[in-house]
XYZ file of C-alpha atoms in Angstrom:
771
model
C -0.152 -0.057 0.240
C 0.944 3.539 -1.112
C -1.241 6.334 0.171
C -1.391 9.700 0.807
C -4.236 11.452 2.828
C -4.280 14.418 4.131
C -6.812 16.919 6.406
C -6.463 20.214 6.092
C -7.799 22.843 9.654
C -8.173 26.161 10.578
C -4.127 26.043 12.035
C -2.106 23.004 10.409
C -2.525 20.794 7.853
C -2.070 17.618 8.855
C -0.630 14.625 5.980
C -0.658 10.976 6.935
C 1.230 8.473 4.406
C 1.606 4.632 4.549
C 4.447 3.857 2.369
C 5.129 -0.182 1.764
C 3.037 -0.362 5.111
C 5.480 1.944 6.838
C 3.068 4.983 8.514
C 4.430 8.605 8.836
C 2.373 11.397 9.806
C 3.359 15.400 8.717
C 2.249 18.459 9.528
C 2.456 21.905 8.149
C 0.517 25.708 8.838
C -2.635 25.879 7.311
C -1.514 28.589 4.016
C -5.101 30.738 3.549
C -3.836 31.587 0.509
C -2.743 29.406 -0.920
C -3.803 25.424 0.284
C -1.760 23.330 -2.137
C 1.907 25.051 -0.658
C 0.232 23.695 2.749
C -0.257 20.342 1.384
C 3.309 20.322 -0.310
C 4.690 21.283 2.826
C 2.675 18.475 5.091
C 3.347 16.055 2.335
C 7.132 16.818 1.998
C 7.387 16.459 6.015
C 6.080 12.749 5.210
C 8.528 11.961 2.786
C 11.318 13.262 4.632
C 10.426 10.548 7.293
C 9.994 7.829 4.914
C 13.207 8.976 3.582
C 11.626 8.667 -0.488
C 12.624 11.998 -2.810
C 9.205 13.918 -3.026
C 9.764 14.353 -6.631
C 9.724 11.001 -7.672
C 6.942 9.452 -5.432
C 3.550 11.121 -6.676
C 3.590 8.792 -9.649
C 4.473 5.634 -7.464
C 1.403 6.359 -5.126
C -1.720 3.787 -5.211
C -4.254 7.306 -4.156
C -4.119 10.566 -2.664
C -7.732 11.276 -0.290
C -8.023 15.295 0.894
C -10.452 16.185 3.307
C -10.869 20.325 2.250
C -11.685 23.232 4.047
C -11.905 25.316 0.899
C -16.088 24.911 1.046
C -16.030 26.849 4.659
C -13.276 29.027 3.845
C -15.364 30.761 1.463
C -18.692 30.360 3.426
C -17.111 32.532 5.971
C -15.324 34.822 3.809
C -18.573 35.334 1.883
C -16.639 34.349 -1.913
C -18.921 32.895 -3.887
C -21.028 34.016 -7.173
C -24.410 35.967 -7.075
C -26.917 33.267 -7.129
C -30.393 33.910 -8.520
C -33.117 31.128 -6.704
C -36.329 30.017 -8.294
C -39.006 28.792 -6.416
C -42.963 27.821 -6.403
C -44.826 31.505 -6.451
C -45.924 32.445 -3.276
C -42.775 31.633 -1.365
C -40.123 33.743 -2.257
C -39.495 34.893 1.334
C -39.603 31.561 2.599
C -35.620 31.325 2.328
C -35.393 35.464 4.086
C -37.491 34.730 6.001
C -36.066 31.532 7.748
C -37.892 30.130 10.561
C -38.329 30.968 14.034
C -35.227 30.475 15.423
C -33.322 31.275 12.554
C -31.561 34.243 14.008
C -30.199 31.965 16.382
C -28.995 28.791 14.087
C -25.376 28.358 14.647
C -24.675 30.735 16.994
C -23.930 30.082 21.167
C -26.352 29.319 23.706
C -25.754 32.926 25.133
C -26.144 34.137 22.025
C -29.933 32.450 21.390
C -30.842 33.848 24.785
C -29.871 37.162 23.502
C -33.267 37.792 21.623
C -33.845 41.803 22.108
C -30.220 41.937 20.567
C -31.522 39.063 17.582
C -30.111 39.540 13.966
C -30.825 36.847 11.508
C -27.706 36.341 9.358
C -26.483 38.353 6.132
C -28.720 36.189 2.588
C -26.514 34.125 0.549
C -28.867 34.777 -1.584
C -30.466 38.521 -1.472
C -34.504 39.356 -2.281
C -33.620 41.180 -5.079
C -32.500 37.247 -6.714
C -35.170 35.453 -5.425
C -38.368 34.785 -8.208
C -41.243 33.313 -7.922
C -41.971 30.705 -10.760
C -46.031 30.243 -11.790
C -46.072 26.242 -11.252
C -47.771 24.010 -8.061
C -46.802 20.187 -6.738
C -48.978 19.480 -4.410
C -48.058 16.732 -0.874
C -48.955 13.636 -3.778
C -46.999 14.698 -6.163
C -49.796 15.778 -8.769
C -49.661 18.758 -10.362
C -51.846 20.966 -9.973
C -51.122 23.958 -11.415
C -48.884 23.392 -14.856
C -45.336 25.601 -14.928
C -45.534 28.810 -17.233
C -43.101 28.670 -19.098
C -43.639 32.371 -20.593
C -43.736 34.033 -17.177
C -40.410 31.663 -16.235
C -38.231 33.045 -18.819
C -39.135 36.904 -18.138
C -38.275 35.603 -14.409
C -34.507 34.278 -15.516
C -33.763 37.240 -17.209
C -34.928 39.577 -14.725
C -32.344 37.291 -12.647
C -29.761 38.003 -15.059
C -30.023 41.376 -14.926
C -29.785 41.523 -11.430
C -25.753 39.817 -12.286
C -27.601 35.602 -11.087
C -23.770 33.915 -11.514
C -25.896 30.866 -10.756
C -29.169 29.497 -10.360
C -30.725 27.738 -7.810
C -34.301 25.630 -8.682
C -36.296 25.025 -5.216
C -39.916 24.604 -6.210
C -42.383 23.212 -3.276
C -42.843 19.443 -3.549
C -40.319 18.744 -5.911
C -39.097 15.206 -3.662
C -41.718 14.167 -4.532
C -41.916 14.871 -8.273
C -39.504 17.125 -9.978
C -40.713 16.647 -13.166
C -41.328 20.964 -13.038
C -37.321 21.050 -11.480
C -36.211 18.981 -14.368
C -38.178 21.550 -17.195
C -36.809 24.863 -16.035
C -32.768 23.245 -16.031
C -34.056 22.467 -19.865
C -35.726 25.542 -19.785
C -32.268 27.517 -18.345
C -30.056 26.290 -20.530
C -31.874 26.382 -23.889
C -32.256 30.307 -22.907
C -28.727 30.867 -21.686
C -26.404 28.146 -24.072
C -23.006 28.107 -22.862
C -22.004 29.742 -25.301
C -23.602 33.024 -24.955
C -22.848 33.646 -21.196
C -20.069 30.485 -20.585
C -21.487 28.063 -17.491
C -23.785 29.301 -15.715
C -24.137 25.881 -13.070
C -28.116 24.921 -13.009
C -28.399 23.488 -8.792
C -31.611 21.427 -8.345
C -32.773 20.809 -5.306
C -33.834 17.566 -5.748
C -30.553 16.489 -6.875
C -29.122 17.896 -3.833
C -31.418 16.404 -1.044
C -34.051 13.822 -1.204
C -35.892 14.710 1.826
C -38.804 16.739 2.316
C -38.674 20.828 4.844
C -38.482 23.296 2.152
C -35.845 25.522 4.052
C -33.823 23.262 4.555
C -33.847 21.824 1.484
C -33.947 25.468 -0.437
C -31.290 26.133 2.220
C -28.503 23.430 1.177
C -28.826 24.140 -2.448
C -27.983 27.647 -1.965
C -25.120 26.757 -0.216
C -23.903 24.077 -2.710
C -24.588 26.555 -4.969
C -22.269 29.400 -4.019
C -19.207 27.180 -3.052
C -19.141 25.127 -6.631
C -16.973 27.332 -8.150
C -14.891 27.669 -5.659
C -14.232 24.353 -5.140
C -14.035 23.898 -8.500
C -11.229 25.911 -9.124
C -9.167 25.377 -6.570
C -9.906 21.340 -6.297
C -9.558 21.345 -9.965
C -6.026 23.518 -9.746
C -4.450 21.223 -6.810
C -5.535 17.881 -9.598
C -3.787 19.477 -11.865
C -0.892 20.253 -9.880
C -0.779 16.645 -8.931
C -0.837 15.754 -13.053
C 2.248 18.057 -13.192
C 3.815 16.160 -10.838
C 3.283 12.512 -12.585
C 0.194 11.852 -10.234
C -2.549 10.547 -12.367
C -5.161 8.581 -10.430
C -8.008 11.091 -9.690
C -7.717 12.413 -6.231
C -10.275 11.043 -4.428
C -12.236 14.297 -1.916
C -13.549 12.672 1.897
C -17.616 13.211 2.155
C -18.682 14.455 5.335
C -20.971 11.542 5.183
C -18.622 9.890 6.263
C -17.173 8.447 2.733
C -15.202 9.624 -0.438
C -15.719 9.429 -3.999
C -13.838 11.247 -7.179
C -13.714 14.884 -8.175
C -16.196 14.795 -10.452
C -18.381 12.839 -8.104
C -18.206 15.233 -5.060
C -20.834 18.261 -4.706
C -19.848 21.467 -2.858
C -21.190 20.672 0.385
C -20.731 17.292 0.670
C -16.621 18.435 1.885
C -18.330 20.880 4.964
C -16.608 19.563 7.918
C -14.921 16.241 5.460
C -12.161 16.934 8.191
C -13.201 16.180 11.305
C -15.806 13.516 10.240
C -13.131 11.268 8.729
C -11.558 10.973 12.502
C -15.007 9.978 13.612
C -14.817 7.259 10.654
C -11.743 6.556 12.098
C -12.522 6.015 15.315
C -15.804 4.078 14.099
C -13.153 1.066 12.615
C -11.208 1.287 15.940
C -13.774 1.072 18.296
C -14.874 -2.099 16.066
C -11.373 -3.617 16.516
C -10.258 -2.456 19.229
C -13.782 -3.990 21.030
C -13.809 -0.193 22.668
C -17.778 -0.645 23.648
C -18.348 3.463 23.770
C -16.177 6.097 22.216
C -16.420 10.128 22.623
C -14.397 10.994 20.010
C -12.450 14.226 21.123
C -10.423 16.165 18.473
C -8.820 19.416 19.738
C -7.072 21.082 17.205
C -5.400 24.248 16.885
C -8.907 26.283 15.871
C -11.661 24.011 17.077
C -12.571 21.059 19.271
C -15.248 18.917 17.845
C -17.017 15.808 19.757
C -19.108 12.788 18.226
C -20.505 9.546 19.848
C -19.251 6.070 18.383
C -20.915 2.445 19.800
C -21.343 -0.530 19.384
C -24.080 -2.156 17.271
C -25.457 -1.068 14.838
C -26.146 2.858 15.440
C -25.583 5.933 13.438
C -25.544 9.272 14.735
C -26.806 11.561 11.662
C -27.708 15.239 11.585
C -30.869 15.193 9.835
C -31.192 19.158 9.728
C -27.293 19.740 10.382
C -26.876 23.784 10.716
C -23.689 25.160 8.392
C -22.304 28.639 9.271
C -25.924 30.306 9.998
C -28.016 27.985 7.874
C -30.215 25.246 8.342
C -29.283 22.187 5.738
C -30.895 19.071 5.189
C -28.466 16.386 3.917
C -26.792 12.994 4.808
C -23.458 14.365 7.104
C -22.192 12.371 10.406
C -23.068 13.973 13.559
C -20.581 16.512 14.594
C -20.485 18.737 17.400
C -17.806 21.854 16.749
C -16.914 24.314 19.940
C -14.689 27.540 19.591
C -11.725 25.550 21.800
C -8.857 24.460 19.386
C -5.018 25.313 20.456
C -5.694 28.798 18.716
C -8.994 30.113 20.597
C -8.400 33.894 21.980
C -8.758 33.796 26.000
C -9.957 36.841 27.143
C -11.711 39.515 29.713
C -15.717 39.123 30.898
C -15.646 43.151 31.400
C -19.264 42.684 32.917
C -18.677 39.172 35.317
C -14.420 39.836 35.551
C -13.849 36.503 34.410
C -11.638 34.630 32.127
C -13.215 33.585 28.496
C -11.615 31.269 26.153
C -13.153 31.064 22.070
C -15.032 30.713 20.143
C -12.879 33.360 17.774
C -9.565 32.108 17.141
C -5.862 32.990 16.259
C -5.592 30.437 13.290
C -2.122 29.934 11.580
C -1.980 33.435 10.481
C -0.516 35.145 12.719
C -1.100 32.049 14.780
C -0.576 32.685 18.653
C 1.749 35.153 20.902
C 4.178 32.401 20.646
C 4.517 31.610 17.487
C 6.325 34.907 17.183
C 4.699 35.976 13.839
C 2.541 39.286 14.558
C 0.229 37.406 16.989
C -0.655 39.538 20.116
C -3.684 37.859 21.660
C -2.609 35.199 24.416
C -4.540 31.663 23.893
C -5.038 28.405 25.304
C -1.273 27.417 23.141
C 0.220 30.387 24.695
C -1.331 29.410 28.411
C 0.170 25.549 27.625
C 3.573 26.811 27.201
C 3.575 28.875 30.870
C 2.880 26.067 32.044
C 5.451 23.892 30.832
C 3.934 21.832 29.154
C 5.219 22.410 25.866
C 9.162 22.487 24.971
C 9.785 25.759 23.274
C 12.906 24.098 21.140
C 10.646 21.011 19.895
C 7.558 21.795 18.998
C 6.048 20.521 15.652
C 8.966 18.677 15.091
C 11.014 21.333 15.962
C 9.738 23.582 12.897
C 8.232 26.520 14.398
C 10.328 27.998 17.894
C 7.483 29.489 20.410
C 8.732 32.590 22.582
C 7.823 32.286 26.085
C 8.324 35.951 26.400
C 6.180 36.936 24.046
C 3.402 34.268 25.663
C 3.511 35.700 28.840
C 3.612 39.162 27.649
C 0.364 38.300 26.104
C -1.211 36.905 29.112
C -0.143 39.699 30.719
C -1.310 42.747 28.923
C -4.511 40.939 28.301
C -5.494 38.781 31.445
C -4.065 39.662 34.227
C -4.093 43.890 33.861
C -7.087 43.718 32.371
C -8.376 42.229 35.575
C -7.137 44.824 37.347
C -3.602 43.873 38.455
C -0.185 43.590 36.839
C 2.304 40.527 37.487
C 4.959 41.277 40.331
C 7.994 42.720 38.575
C 11.037 42.061 39.968
C 13.108 45.300 42.226
C 15.395 47.121 38.926
C 18.657 44.672 37.794
C 17.536 42.203 40.619
C 18.977 39.010 39.086
C 16.840 36.191 37.909
C 16.085 33.153 39.604
C 16.353 29.547 38.063
C 17.923 31.268 34.463
C 18.441 28.963 32.246
C 16.074 27.184 33.166
C 13.365 29.323 30.952
C 10.660 28.047 33.690
C 8.900 31.206 34.938
C 6.595 31.059 37.857
C 6.113 34.788 37.452
C 6.220 37.008 34.271
C 8.789 39.785 34.940
C 10.015 42.446 32.593
C 13.352 43.278 31.381
C 14.681 47.312 32.912
C 13.611 49.681 30.291
C 16.469 49.412 27.201
C 17.785 46.189 28.516
C 18.194 43.901 25.647
C 17.285 40.172 26.042
C 18.152 36.781 25.281
C 17.779 35.560 21.654
C 14.943 38.121 21.426
C 12.795 36.997 18.136
C 14.297 34.115 17.697
C 11.480 31.904 19.843
C 14.122 31.584 22.321
C 12.503 32.537 26.017
C 14.063 35.434 28.396
C 13.884 33.405 32.193
C 11.213 35.065 34.659
C 12.052 35.942 37.608
C 10.015 35.346 40.354
C 8.738 38.145 43.149
C 10.510 39.067 46.215
C 9.500 36.953 49.196
C 6.591 37.884 50.836
C 5.351 40.124 48.090
C 1.992 40.790 48.218
C -0.123 41.539 44.521
C -3.557 42.914 44.849
C -6.836 41.502 45.248
C -5.818 38.166 46.465
C -8.112 35.930 47.776
C -10.708 37.178 45.211
C -10.605 34.518 42.747
C -8.548 36.630 40.250
C -5.056 35.038 39.190
C -2.591 37.012 41.065
C 0.382 35.622 38.799
C 0.429 35.006 35.081
C 0.985 31.138 35.894
C -2.313 31.492 37.856
C -3.883 33.714 34.381
C -2.179 30.810 32.228
C -3.630 28.000 35.359
C -7.169 29.334 34.996
C -7.222 29.617 31.008
C -6.580 25.773 31.191
C -9.592 25.480 33.524
C -12.318 27.015 31.472
C -11.245 25.375 28.069
C -11.269 22.148 29.681
C -14.573 23.010 31.620
C -15.588 24.078 28.230
C -15.075 20.949 26.317
C -16.423 18.765 29.128
C -19.450 20.746 29.090
C -19.992 20.041 25.334
C -19.517 16.225 25.853
C -21.607 16.562 28.598
C -24.422 18.412 26.917
C -23.819 15.553 23.568
C -23.995 12.932 25.369
C -27.387 13.203 28.108
C -29.528 14.641 24.692
C -28.872 11.293 23.590
C -29.709 9.571 26.961
C -26.026 8.511 27.780
C -23.771 9.135 30.750
C -20.300 10.133 30.818
C -18.949 7.927 33.080
C -19.534 4.956 30.923
C -17.908 5.932 28.141
C -13.587 6.480 27.007
C -12.402 9.608 25.931
C -10.343 9.387 22.607
C -8.468 12.278 22.775
C -6.405 12.980 18.986
C -5.904 16.275 17.728
C -2.787 18.460 17.713
C -3.822 19.434 21.033
C -6.257 16.390 21.969
C -3.787 14.217 24.626
C -2.633 17.623 25.808
C -6.135 18.262 28.118
C -7.693 15.294 28.081
C -7.482 14.438 31.831
C -8.585 18.407 32.155
C -11.276 17.494 30.951
C -12.118 13.978 31.517
C -11.042 15.251 35.379
C -14.231 17.928 34.295
C -17.145 15.823 33.289
C -16.080 12.140 35.248
C -14.420 10.177 32.840
C -11.862 7.300 34.060
C -10.558 6.563 30.624
C -9.036 7.734 28.157
C -7.375 6.370 24.739
C -4.971 7.957 22.491
C -5.229 6.235 19.505
C -1.930 5.959 16.854
C -0.555 8.805 15.170
C -2.874 11.028 17.342
C -1.516 14.022 15.892
C -2.996 13.102 12.296
C -5.426 10.673 13.206
C -7.711 12.582 10.925
C -5.989 12.412 8.279
C -5.373 8.234 8.610
C -8.936 8.053 8.889
C -9.541 9.742 5.407
C -6.841 6.980 4.180
C -9.466 4.899 6.037
C -12.111 5.243 4.162
C -14.635 4.004 1.619
C -16.156 5.106 -1.395
C -19.585 6.317 -0.606
C -22.355 7.150 -2.116
C -25.068 7.701 0.136
C -29.515 8.027 -0.979
C -32.104 9.029 0.745
C -35.837 9.883 0.495
C -38.821 11.564 2.832
C -41.092 8.765 2.863
C -43.684 7.663 5.656
C -44.232 4.029 6.264
C -45.471 2.520 9.541
C -43.980 -0.675 10.532
C -46.364 -1.601 13.582
C -50.101 0.763 13.079
C -51.537 1.160 16.634
C -55.198 2.102 15.451
C -55.361 -1.450 13.868
C -52.878 -2.833 15.320
C -51.233 -4.226 12.727
C -47.758 -4.931 11.091
C -47.155 -3.455 7.622
C -47.544 -6.638 5.232
C -47.481 -4.785 1.706
C -43.755 -3.883 1.045
C -44.199 -3.600 -2.582
C -43.993 0.463 -2.447
C -41.031 0.156 0.006
C -39.219 -2.173 -1.858
C -39.539 0.159 -4.799
C -38.171 3.112 -2.809
C -35.389 0.176 -1.483
C -34.495 -0.626 -5.998
C -34.642 2.774 -6.727
C -32.023 4.545 -4.452
C -29.930 1.243 -4.647
C -29.521 2.017 -8.260
C -29.036 5.454 -8.284
C -26.190 4.181 -5.748
C -24.596 1.303 -8.083
C -24.754 3.603 -11.000
C -22.674 6.819 -9.205
C -20.497 3.900 -8.334
C -19.979 2.624 -11.709
C -19.051 5.768 -13.057
C -16.286 5.709 -11.037
C -15.320 3.070 -13.083
C -15.565 0.322 -9.845
C -16.384 -2.710 -11.230
C -20.600 -3.746 -10.312
C -19.130 -6.698 -8.354
C -17.167 -4.771 -5.818
C -20.882 -2.715 -5.101
C -21.933 -3.063 -2.406
C -25.272 -1.802 -0.306
C -26.534 -1.030 3.161
C -29.846 -0.142 3.922
C -30.230 2.441 7.045
C -33.372 3.485 8.066
C -34.793 6.820 9.822
C -37.231 5.808 12.795
C -39.631 7.448 15.410
C -41.989 5.964 17.826
C -45.264 7.376 16.604
C -44.891 11.130 16.111
C -42.203 11.786 18.752
C -39.376 14.131 17.969
C -36.919 11.800 19.188
C -35.677 10.114 15.909
C -32.613 8.023 14.702
C -30.858 6.033 12.660
C -30.525 2.288 12.070
C -29.561 -0.311 9.916
C -31.761 -2.643 8.821
C -29.884 -5.460 8.585
C -31.702 -6.816 5.150
C -31.865 -5.297 2.288
C -35.673 -6.340 1.324
C -38.929 -6.834 3.386
C -40.005 -10.078 2.541
C -42.598 -11.277 5.578
C -43.393 -9.877 9.374
C -40.178 -11.537 10.765
C -38.528 -9.116 8.641
C -40.510 -6.317 10.034
C -40.578 -7.328 13.167
C -36.191 -7.873 13.070
C -36.288 -4.218 12.423
C -39.037 -3.148 14.519
C -36.680 -5.112 17.277
C -33.285 -3.421 16.251
C -34.934 -0.293 16.799
C -36.561 -0.725 20.489
C -32.776 -2.120 21.130
C -31.126 1.122 20.383
C -34.041 2.914 22.033
C -33.616 1.210 25.234
C -29.250 1.402 24.959
C -29.821 5.713 24.862
C -32.924 6.870 27.072
C -33.029 3.390 29.781
C -34.880 0.019 30.105
C -38.290 -0.313 29.574
C -38.294 2.754 27.210
C -39.143 1.916 24.070
C -42.701 2.555 23.463
C -44.236 0.635 19.769
C -47.735 0.668 21.288
C -47.139 4.206 19.945
C -46.741 3.041 16.394
C -43.094 2.538 14.727
C -42.669 4.437 12.258
C -39.697 5.026 8.916
C -38.830 8.722 8.002
C -37.114 8.463 6.058
C -35.131 5.415 3.323
C -31.260 5.431 2.825
C -28.489 3.266 1.020
C -25.309 3.537 1.331
C -23.525 2.364 -2.057
C -20.031 1.508 -0.766
C -16.839 -0.299 -2.386
C -14.319 -1.629 0.673
C -10.805 -0.649 -0.124
C -8.098 -1.914 1.599
C -7.081 -0.528 5.496
C -4.759 0.245 8.494
C -5.364 -2.734 10.697
C -6.416 -1.845 14.669
C -6.830 -5.183 15.929
C -3.730 -5.145 17.726
C -5.222 -2.954 20.300
C -7.289 -4.739 21.767
C -7.423 -4.222 25.432
C -5.142 -7.226 27.387
C -3.060 -8.004 24.416
C -0.558 -5.805 25.710
C 2.057 -7.348 28.707
C 4.099 -5.746 31.050
C 7.506 -4.083 30.589
C 10.446 -2.231 32.595
C 10.298 1.099 33.924
C 10.713 3.991 31.577
C 13.250 6.553 31.905
C 12.995 9.910 32.147
C 14.801 11.955 29.362
C 14.690 15.248 31.516
C 12.560 17.182 34.042
C 10.809 20.356 33.589
C 8.709 22.949 36.064
C 5.059 22.516 35.726
C 1.901 23.889 36.853
C -0.956 22.202 37.640
C -4.617 23.269 39.418
C -3.874 20.840 42.089
C -0.322 22.545 42.708
C -0.200 26.112 41.251
C 3.389 26.612 42.411
C 4.374 24.444 40.353
C 6.443 20.849 41.020
C 9.679 19.386 38.626
C 7.825 16.806 36.428
C 9.834 14.140 34.436
C 10.064 14.095 30.125
C 9.655 11.319 28.564
C 10.062 10.842 24.715
C 7.825 9.274 22.893
C 9.992 7.717 20.823
C 11.670 6.214 23.390
C 8.646 3.714 25.322
C 8.107 0.625 24.282
C 4.589 -1.525 25.001
C 3.391 -2.216 28.435
C 5.969 0.655 29.831
C 4.015 2.614 32.840
C 4.109 5.960 34.152
C 2.327 7.602 37.139
C 1.043 11.212 36.682
C 2.130 14.095 37.025
C 4.626 13.837 33.419
C 4.464 14.835 30.010
C 5.331 12.378 27.059
C 6.588 14.369 23.645
C 6.416 12.816 20.450
C 7.363 14.812 17.182
C 4.156 16.277 16.483
C 2.022 16.035 20.140
C 2.308 16.025 23.604
C 0.907 13.786 25.895
C -0.101 16.081 29.719
C -0.417 13.333 32.476
C -1.581 14.865 35.506
C -1.646 14.378 38.993
C -3.785 11.290 39.240
C -3.554 9.310 36.080
C -1.594 6.695 34.354
C -0.587 5.988 31.451
C 0.460 2.754 29.356
C 1.530 2.785 25.893
C 0.094 0.175 24.041
C 0.348 -1.267 19.903
C 0.899 1.239 17.786
C 2.147 3.766 19.364
C -1.801 3.453 21.059
C -2.258 4.247 25.054
C -3.938 4.491 27.380
C -4.951 6.986 30.266
C -6.203 5.998 33.158
C -7.405 8.016 36.131
C -6.336 6.305 39.966
C -9.205 5.428 42.459
């Protein structure tokens, strides 16, 4: 196997390389102005480790899998074209008005509660670019009003005169009968052929989503059209660069549904959040092969903290109506909760409550945290981790980024300590700094006016000084940090608590208890904050997966080619009114067959042989008219008897009771299928995680630390001498008692007091809390 997979995040670009069964991870700062630059740098780092000349290797690769942030960035920057929207006449205000709670979609809880200041997002399609078309299809698919072709042509000319550069067609009930949407597309292409205006992309809403919900379906189509040009030009340019480097195979793009496909079979909407979803897919495989039943995926990178759940059995966690940016959509997407709590999240003082807040704003990669020495002046989580002694300033990101401790301390002092009404204690004029040469600060100190600091600007920290014995700082005992170190501890405690709260809400909303789960900590900062998060929420087990710093990129390399086709349709498996189980399966089986046909055609179009194409049937189900709805893998491909119906009802009840407790299933209310989904896929060669099964590692001798440095913890704010271990020097089975720090080329694992660490096979590790 020779495979490259890349995950481009907001701060770092991660690369995972498999070369003749050897595995390597590479990282580079994300270059937002040109993502290809960061991609090539990360890939080059991985090739260097593998000892392969980069200019000779691309032609030998089996595949390149790519998870991109192009679409996400375009939404944030509002960098799309002017989109013209065609809707059924009378529904022109549906998108601008959104829904009652549309002002809060995509916003934090505090913003959603602030009703007096509630504002709706600036629409992607302004009212002037929305036109009504005279036509009507009812809820059963019958044409009530035929399409008025002359009126349509007039509306098209109006939209083009207003500057429309792309069209979205979202007609009422088109998922039941798409005849009018297809006719509108024909007329657009007839009215404006490509030789006149160039290619004006046309997006039909029923092709983007097969679900009902006019507002969410229209939003999905709008976002897809809005991102189409940016994605097409950006990814086509990336593919051309690969062609120039002798890579001749199709570039595979990761989808947010948990699969991948070729560029020519990918819509822009499918790439949103594709990087984090790749990590979740890897976690699902890891859970199945290692025997870990319940996992909380905690992906903490430089910009965000992404949460998802993986449980055993046939449970699939999808977002039925995900909020993308500020808009409610309908598209099959692996469920993901994203918090603004990455290493680059900016810490600030809440002027009203006089407390420290962290995120959601991020310093990103440009300029990055203050300690990156790239012009950032605001304190971040990474700055606080450096001040607390967890990070090695000379060995961060495999030594490619030299961290400046002086800048980190100055940012925390200026933006946190002084804004809270206090300054960190400064030493007397000309005083000698304590612990000189150790680079481990206790309280921030500024040098005398005009004094020259050692290696200023070169990323080598200036040693801080302790205040004179007995020095008293203001507001002592008032719960306000008394030093830069205390402020850094408060930042860490706050960000850990924010992440723990997010995990708790996610688990309890689905009927689970945190203590029953294992925290899967990955991403560049996941293992660094895992113990703090687990302590805050009461979890006692942490698993650090192989290549944790680039685990999402690893996941992208393990994905199958997948296409998902779904359709909203109500089927009563058990009707409580007549107390009957479904007996007529023709309509349901016909729908399943049509969805399978669509998926098979997608796979064949990509060159896959028919014998490799497989299908998985998933059903969105609920009890009666309850709002609690879940997706269940049916375990069959067709319904042929009452036994099949009872089997699916049993699977649904088992999952429901696992979530909400024994006895919570309510079949007497009726059992309903609300949507039918067929996942068409082709298996590919994957990285094997079976060696990670619990109990497969024998105890080894004691580990020897490579160094010691002073680290600060909530239980020991004054700091303790902490052993530092080199990850590459450890062998499976070695155990380490906290506090301790384990440093690898691309990540840092922090073992806090009361926690124990044991290294497993493949570079994975368990951390457990002492009872």
